[in-house]
Coordinates of N, CA and C in Angstrom, one line a residue:
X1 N 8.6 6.4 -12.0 CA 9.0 6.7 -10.6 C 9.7 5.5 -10.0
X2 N 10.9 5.8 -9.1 CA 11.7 4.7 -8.6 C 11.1 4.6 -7.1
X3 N 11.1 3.6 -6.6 CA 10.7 3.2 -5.4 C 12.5 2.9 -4.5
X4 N 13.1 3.8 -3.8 CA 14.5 3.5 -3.5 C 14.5 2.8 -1.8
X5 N 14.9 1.9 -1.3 CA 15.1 1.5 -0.2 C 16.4 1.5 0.6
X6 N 17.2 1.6 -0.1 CA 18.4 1.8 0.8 C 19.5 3.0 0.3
X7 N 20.2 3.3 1.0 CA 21.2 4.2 1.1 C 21.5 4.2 -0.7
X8 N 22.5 3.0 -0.5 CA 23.1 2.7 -2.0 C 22.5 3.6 -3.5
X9 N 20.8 2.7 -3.3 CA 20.0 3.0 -4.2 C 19.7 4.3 -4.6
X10 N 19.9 5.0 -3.2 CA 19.4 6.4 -3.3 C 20.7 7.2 -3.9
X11 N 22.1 6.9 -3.4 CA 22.7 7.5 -4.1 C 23.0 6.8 -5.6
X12 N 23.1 5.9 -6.0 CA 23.4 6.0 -7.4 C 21.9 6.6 -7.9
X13 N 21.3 6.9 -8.0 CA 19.8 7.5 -8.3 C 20.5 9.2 -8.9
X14 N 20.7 9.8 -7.9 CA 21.5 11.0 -7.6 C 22.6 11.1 -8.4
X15 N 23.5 10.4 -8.3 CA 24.8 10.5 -9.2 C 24.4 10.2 -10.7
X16 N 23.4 9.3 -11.4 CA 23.2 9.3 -12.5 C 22.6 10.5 -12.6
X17 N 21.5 11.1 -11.8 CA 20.6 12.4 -12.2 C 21.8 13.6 -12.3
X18 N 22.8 13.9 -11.9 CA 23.6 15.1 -11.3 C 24.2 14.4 -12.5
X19 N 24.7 13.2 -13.1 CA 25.7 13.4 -14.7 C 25.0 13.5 -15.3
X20 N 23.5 13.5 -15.8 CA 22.7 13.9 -16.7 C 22.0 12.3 -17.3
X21 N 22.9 11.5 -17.0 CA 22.0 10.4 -17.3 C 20.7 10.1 -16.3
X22 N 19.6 9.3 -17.3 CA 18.2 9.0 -16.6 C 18.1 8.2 -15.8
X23 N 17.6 8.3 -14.4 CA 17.7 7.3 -13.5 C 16.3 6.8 -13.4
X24 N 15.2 7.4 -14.1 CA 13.9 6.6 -14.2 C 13.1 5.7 -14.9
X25 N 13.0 5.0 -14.8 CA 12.4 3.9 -15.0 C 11.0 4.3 -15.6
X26 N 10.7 4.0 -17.2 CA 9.5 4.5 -17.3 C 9.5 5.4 -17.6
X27 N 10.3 6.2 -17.9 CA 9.7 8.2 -17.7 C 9.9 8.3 -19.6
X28 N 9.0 9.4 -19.7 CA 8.7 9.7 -21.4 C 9.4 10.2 -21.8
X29 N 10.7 11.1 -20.8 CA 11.8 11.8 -21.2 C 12.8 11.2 -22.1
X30 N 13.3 9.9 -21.5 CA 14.1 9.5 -22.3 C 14.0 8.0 -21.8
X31 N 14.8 6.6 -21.9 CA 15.2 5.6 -21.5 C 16.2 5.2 -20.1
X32 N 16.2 4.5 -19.2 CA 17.3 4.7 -18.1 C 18.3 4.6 -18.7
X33 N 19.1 5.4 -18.0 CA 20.5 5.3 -18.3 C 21.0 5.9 -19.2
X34 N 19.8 6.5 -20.4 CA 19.9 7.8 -21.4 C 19.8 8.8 -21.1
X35 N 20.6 9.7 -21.7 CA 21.1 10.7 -21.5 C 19.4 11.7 -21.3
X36 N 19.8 12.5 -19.8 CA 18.6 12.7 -20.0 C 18.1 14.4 -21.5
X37 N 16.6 14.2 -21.8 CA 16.5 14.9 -22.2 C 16.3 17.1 -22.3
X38 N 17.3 16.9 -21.2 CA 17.3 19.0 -21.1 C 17.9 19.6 -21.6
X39 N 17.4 20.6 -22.1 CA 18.3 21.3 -22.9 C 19.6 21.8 -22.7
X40 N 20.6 22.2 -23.3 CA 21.8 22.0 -23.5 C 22.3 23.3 -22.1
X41 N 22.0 24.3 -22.3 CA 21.5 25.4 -21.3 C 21.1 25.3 -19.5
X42 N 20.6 24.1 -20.2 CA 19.7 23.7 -18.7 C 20.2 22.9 -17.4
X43 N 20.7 23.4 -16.5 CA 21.2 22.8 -15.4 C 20.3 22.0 -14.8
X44 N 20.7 20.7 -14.1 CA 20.0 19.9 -13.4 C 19.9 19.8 -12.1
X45 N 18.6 20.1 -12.1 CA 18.2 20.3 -10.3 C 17.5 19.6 -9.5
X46 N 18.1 19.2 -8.1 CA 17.5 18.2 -7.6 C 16.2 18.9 -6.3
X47 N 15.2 18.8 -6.3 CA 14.4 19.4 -4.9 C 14.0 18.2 -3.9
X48 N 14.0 17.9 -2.6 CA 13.8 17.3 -2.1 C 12.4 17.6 -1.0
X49 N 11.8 16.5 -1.0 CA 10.9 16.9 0.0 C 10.3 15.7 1.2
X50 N 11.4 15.7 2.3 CA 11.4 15.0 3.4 C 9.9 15.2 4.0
X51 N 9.2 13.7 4.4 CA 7.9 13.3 4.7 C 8.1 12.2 6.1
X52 N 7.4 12.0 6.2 CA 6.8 10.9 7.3 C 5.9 9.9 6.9
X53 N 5.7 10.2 5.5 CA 4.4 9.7 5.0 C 3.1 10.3 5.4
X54 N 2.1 9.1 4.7 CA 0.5 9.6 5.0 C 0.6 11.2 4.3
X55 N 0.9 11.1 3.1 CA 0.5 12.3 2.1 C -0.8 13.1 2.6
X56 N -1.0 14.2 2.6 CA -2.0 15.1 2.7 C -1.9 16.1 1.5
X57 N -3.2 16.9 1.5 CA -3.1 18.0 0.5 C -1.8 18.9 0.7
X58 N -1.4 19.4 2.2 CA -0.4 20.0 1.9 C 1.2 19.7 1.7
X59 N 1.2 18.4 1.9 CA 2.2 17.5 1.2 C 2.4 18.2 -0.8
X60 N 0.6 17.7 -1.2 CA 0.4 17.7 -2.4 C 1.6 19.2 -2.9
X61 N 0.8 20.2 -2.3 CA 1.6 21.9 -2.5 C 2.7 21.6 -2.2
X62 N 3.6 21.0 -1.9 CA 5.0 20.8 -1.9 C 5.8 20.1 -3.2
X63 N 5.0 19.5 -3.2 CA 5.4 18.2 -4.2 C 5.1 18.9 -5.4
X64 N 4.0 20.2 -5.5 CA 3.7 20.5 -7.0 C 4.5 21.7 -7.2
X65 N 5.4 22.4 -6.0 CA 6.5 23.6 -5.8 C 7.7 23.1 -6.5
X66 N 7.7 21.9 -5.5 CA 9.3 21.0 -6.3 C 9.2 20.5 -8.0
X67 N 8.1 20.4 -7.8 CA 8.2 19.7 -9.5 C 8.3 20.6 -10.5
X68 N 7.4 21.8 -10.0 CA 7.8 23.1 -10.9 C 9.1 23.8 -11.2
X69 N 10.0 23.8 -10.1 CA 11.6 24.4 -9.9 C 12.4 23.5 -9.8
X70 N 12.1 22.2 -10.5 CA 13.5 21.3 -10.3 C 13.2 20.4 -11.4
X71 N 14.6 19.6 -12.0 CA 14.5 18.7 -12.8 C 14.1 17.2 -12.4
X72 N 14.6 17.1 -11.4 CA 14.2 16.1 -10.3 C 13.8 16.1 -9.3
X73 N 12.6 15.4 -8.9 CA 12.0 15.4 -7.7 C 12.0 14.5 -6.8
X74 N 12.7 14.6 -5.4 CA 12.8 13.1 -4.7 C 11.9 13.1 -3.6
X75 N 11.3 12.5 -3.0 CA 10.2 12.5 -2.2 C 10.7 11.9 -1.0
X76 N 11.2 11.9 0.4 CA 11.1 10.7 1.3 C 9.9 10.3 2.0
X77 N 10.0 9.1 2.8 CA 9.1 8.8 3.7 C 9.6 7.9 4.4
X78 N 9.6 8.2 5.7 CA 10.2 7.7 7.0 C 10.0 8.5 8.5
X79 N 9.0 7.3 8.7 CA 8.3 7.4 10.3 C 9.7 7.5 11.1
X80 N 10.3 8.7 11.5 CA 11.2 8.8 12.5 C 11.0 8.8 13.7
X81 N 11.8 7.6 14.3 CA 11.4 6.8 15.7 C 12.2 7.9 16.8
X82 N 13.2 8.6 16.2 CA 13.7 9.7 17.2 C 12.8 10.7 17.5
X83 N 12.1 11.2 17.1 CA 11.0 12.6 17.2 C 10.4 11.7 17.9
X84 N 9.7 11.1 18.3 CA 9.0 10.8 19.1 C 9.4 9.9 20.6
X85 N 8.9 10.6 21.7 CA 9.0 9.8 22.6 C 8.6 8.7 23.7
X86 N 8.8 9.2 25.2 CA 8.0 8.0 25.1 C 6.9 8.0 26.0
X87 N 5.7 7.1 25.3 CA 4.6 6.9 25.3 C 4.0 8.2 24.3
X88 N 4.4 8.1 23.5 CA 3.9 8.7 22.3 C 3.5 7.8 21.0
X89 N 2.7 8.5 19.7 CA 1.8 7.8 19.3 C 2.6 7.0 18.1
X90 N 3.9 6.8 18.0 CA 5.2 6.1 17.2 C 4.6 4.8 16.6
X91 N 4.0 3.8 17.3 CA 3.5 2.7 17.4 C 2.3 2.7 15.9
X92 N 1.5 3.8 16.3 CA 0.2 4.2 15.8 C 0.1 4.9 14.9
X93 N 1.5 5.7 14.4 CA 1.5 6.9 13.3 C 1.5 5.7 11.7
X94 N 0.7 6.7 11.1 CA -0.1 6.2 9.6 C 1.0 5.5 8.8
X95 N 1.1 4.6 8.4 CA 2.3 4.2 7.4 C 1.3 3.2 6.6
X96 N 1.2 4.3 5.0 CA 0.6 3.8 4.0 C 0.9 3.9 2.6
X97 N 2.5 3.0 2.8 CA 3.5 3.5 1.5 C 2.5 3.1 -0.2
X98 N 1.9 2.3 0.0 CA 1.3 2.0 -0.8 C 0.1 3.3 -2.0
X99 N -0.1 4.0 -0.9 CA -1.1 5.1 -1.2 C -0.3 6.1 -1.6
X100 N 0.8 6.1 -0.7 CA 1.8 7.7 -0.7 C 2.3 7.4 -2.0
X101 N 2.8 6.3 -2.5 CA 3.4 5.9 -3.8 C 2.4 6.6 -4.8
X102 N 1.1 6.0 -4.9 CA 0.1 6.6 -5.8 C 0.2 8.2 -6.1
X103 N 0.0 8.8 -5.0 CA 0.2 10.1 -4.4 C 1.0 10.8 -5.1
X104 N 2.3 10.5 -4.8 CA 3.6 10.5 -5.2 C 3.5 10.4 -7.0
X105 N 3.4 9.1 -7.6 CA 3.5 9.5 -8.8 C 2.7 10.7 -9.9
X106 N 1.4 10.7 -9.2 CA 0.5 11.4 -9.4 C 1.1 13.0 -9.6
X107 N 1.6 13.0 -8.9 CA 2.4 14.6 -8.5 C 3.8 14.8 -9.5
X108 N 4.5 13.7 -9.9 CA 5.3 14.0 -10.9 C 6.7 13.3 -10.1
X109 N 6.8 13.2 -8.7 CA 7.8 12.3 -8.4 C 8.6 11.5 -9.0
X110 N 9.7 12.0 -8.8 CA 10.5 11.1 -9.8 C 11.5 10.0 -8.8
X111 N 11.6 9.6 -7.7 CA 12.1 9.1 -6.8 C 11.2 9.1 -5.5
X112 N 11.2 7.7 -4.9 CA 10.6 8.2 -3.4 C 11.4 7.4 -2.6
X113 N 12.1 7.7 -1.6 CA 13.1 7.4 -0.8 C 12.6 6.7 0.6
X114 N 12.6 5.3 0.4 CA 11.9 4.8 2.2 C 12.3 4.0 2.9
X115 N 13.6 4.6 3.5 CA 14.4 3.5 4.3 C 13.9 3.0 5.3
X116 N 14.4 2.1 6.0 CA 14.1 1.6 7.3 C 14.9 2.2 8.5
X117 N 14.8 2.1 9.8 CA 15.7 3.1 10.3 C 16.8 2.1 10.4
X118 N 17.1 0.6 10.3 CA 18.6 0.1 10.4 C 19.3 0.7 8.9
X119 N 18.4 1.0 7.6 CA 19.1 1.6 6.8 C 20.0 3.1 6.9
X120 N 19.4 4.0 7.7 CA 19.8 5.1 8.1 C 20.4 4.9 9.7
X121 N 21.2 3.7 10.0 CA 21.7 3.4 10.8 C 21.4 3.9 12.3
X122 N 20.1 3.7 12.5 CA 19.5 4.4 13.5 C 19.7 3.0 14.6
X123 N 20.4 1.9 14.2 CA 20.8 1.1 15.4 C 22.3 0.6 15.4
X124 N 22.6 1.8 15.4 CA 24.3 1.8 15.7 C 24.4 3.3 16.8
X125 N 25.4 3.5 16.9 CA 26.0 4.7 17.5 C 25.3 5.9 16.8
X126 N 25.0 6.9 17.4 CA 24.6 7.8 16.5 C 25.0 9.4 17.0
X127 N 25.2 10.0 15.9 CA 25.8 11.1 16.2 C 24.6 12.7 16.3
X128 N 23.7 12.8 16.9 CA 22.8 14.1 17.0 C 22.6 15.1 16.7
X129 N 22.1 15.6 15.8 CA 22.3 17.5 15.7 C 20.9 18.3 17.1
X130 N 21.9 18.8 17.5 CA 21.2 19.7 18.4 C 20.2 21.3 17.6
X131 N 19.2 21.2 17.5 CA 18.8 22.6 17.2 C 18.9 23.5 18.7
X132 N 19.4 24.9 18.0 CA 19.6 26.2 18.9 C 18.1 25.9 20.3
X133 N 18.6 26.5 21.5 CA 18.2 26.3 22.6 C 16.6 26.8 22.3
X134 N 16.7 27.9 21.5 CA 15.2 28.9 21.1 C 14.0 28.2 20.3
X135 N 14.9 27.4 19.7 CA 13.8 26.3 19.6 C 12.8 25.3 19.4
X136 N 14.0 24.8 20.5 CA 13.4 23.7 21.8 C 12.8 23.9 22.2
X137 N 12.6 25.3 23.2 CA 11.9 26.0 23.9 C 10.1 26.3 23.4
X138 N 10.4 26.7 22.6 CA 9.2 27.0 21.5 C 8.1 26.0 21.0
X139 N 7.0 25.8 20.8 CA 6.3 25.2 20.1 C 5.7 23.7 20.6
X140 N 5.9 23.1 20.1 CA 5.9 21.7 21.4 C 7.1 21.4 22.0
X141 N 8.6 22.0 21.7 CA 9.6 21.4 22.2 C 10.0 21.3 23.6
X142 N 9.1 22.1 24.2 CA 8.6 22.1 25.8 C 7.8 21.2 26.3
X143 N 7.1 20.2 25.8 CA 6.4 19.3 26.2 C 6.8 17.9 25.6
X144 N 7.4 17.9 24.7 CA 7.7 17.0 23.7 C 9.9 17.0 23.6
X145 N 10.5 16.9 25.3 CA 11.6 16.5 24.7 C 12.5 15.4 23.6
X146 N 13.7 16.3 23.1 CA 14.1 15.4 21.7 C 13.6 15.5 20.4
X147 N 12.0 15.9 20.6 CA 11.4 16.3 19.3 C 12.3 17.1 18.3
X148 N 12.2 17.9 18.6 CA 13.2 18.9 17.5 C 14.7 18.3 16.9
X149 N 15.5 17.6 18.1 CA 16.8 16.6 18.0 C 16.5 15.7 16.9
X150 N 15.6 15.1 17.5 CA 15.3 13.9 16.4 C 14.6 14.5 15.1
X151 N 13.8 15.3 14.6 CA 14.0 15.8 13.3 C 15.1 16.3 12.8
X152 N 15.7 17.6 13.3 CA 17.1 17.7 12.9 C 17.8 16.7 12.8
X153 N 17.7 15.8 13.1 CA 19.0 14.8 12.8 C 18.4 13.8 11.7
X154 N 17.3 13.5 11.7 CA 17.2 12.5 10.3 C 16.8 13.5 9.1
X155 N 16.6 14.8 9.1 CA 16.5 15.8 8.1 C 17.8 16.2 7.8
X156 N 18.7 16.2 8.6 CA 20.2 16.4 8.6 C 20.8 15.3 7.5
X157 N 20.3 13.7 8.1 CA 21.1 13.1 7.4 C 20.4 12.6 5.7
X158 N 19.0 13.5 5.8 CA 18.5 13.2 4.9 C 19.1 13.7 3.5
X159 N 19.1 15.4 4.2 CA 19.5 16.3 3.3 C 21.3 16.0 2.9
X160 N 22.1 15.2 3.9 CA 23.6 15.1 3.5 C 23.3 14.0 2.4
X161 N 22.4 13.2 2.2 CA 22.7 11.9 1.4 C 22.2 12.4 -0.2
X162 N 20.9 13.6 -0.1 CA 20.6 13.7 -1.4 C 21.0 15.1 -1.9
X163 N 21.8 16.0 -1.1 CA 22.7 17.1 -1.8 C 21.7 18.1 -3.0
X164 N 20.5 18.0 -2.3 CA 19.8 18.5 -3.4 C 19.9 20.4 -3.3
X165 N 19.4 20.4 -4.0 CA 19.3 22.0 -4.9 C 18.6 23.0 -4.1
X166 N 17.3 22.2 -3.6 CA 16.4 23.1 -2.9 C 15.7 21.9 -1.9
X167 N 15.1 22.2 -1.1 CA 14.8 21.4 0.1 C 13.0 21.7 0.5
X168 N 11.9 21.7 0.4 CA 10.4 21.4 0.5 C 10.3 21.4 2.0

């Protein structure tokens, strides 16, 4: 399992996995950088499954869906400072990469993705995806403005960077 930190990392990870070469480190399949071993038939598929960290069981059921229907499995973890506002519990939310890692390989992870927000350029200019008005409206997005903005938008740019197959 690869531990990825920045953008870069994450895409050449992706680009060797989508040519078929091995981008992991360790794995019984084959050696990095060797060709990976699937059969000839067999397309390669990437599943993603965007986190916050602090793994739970139902994390676990995601991670054991993706590893079933994909050839590769990328895992993120990133406390997003947008979802949350203010005087909310941002400060205080669980960050225990160390564990989640465990977690993570345990489950068959084959990448886990854990930028910082200056990596996902969350201190420059930024561009927002708005979710539909219905919602916002809905759920906590009535008590909790931005909530919804700020997940769509680092799920947005999560999902543009790893172009995966299926999404958790």
């Amino acid at each position: 399992m690869r531990l990825l930190k920045t953008v870069a990392a994450l895409r050449c990870f992706v680009e060797m996995a989508r040519t078929g070469l091995n981008p992991i480190d360790g794995d019984d399949r084959t050696q990095p950088g060797q060709p990976m071993s699937t059969k000839a038939h067999q397309t390669i598929t990437i599943g993603l499954v965007p986190t916050m960290g602090a793994l739970h069981a139902g994390h676990g059921s995601l991670l054991a869906k993706a590893r079933a229907e994909n050839t590769i499995v990328i895992l993120t973890i990133f406390v997003n400072p947008l979802q949350f506002g203010p005087g909310e519990d941002f400060d205080h939310y669980p960050r225990h990469l160390a564990a989640d890692l465990v977690t993570a390989k345990a489950a068959g992870v084959d990448a886990v993705f854990a930028p910082t927000a200056a990596e996902l350029g969350l201190d420059r200019e930024l561009v927002q995806v708005v979710p539909p008005a219905g919602l916002m409206a809905g759920l906590c997005g009535r008590s909790r403005p931005g909530h919804f903005t700020g997940v769509a938008t680092i799920v947005t740019k999560l999902l543009n960077l790893v172009q995966a197959d299926r999404a958790y």
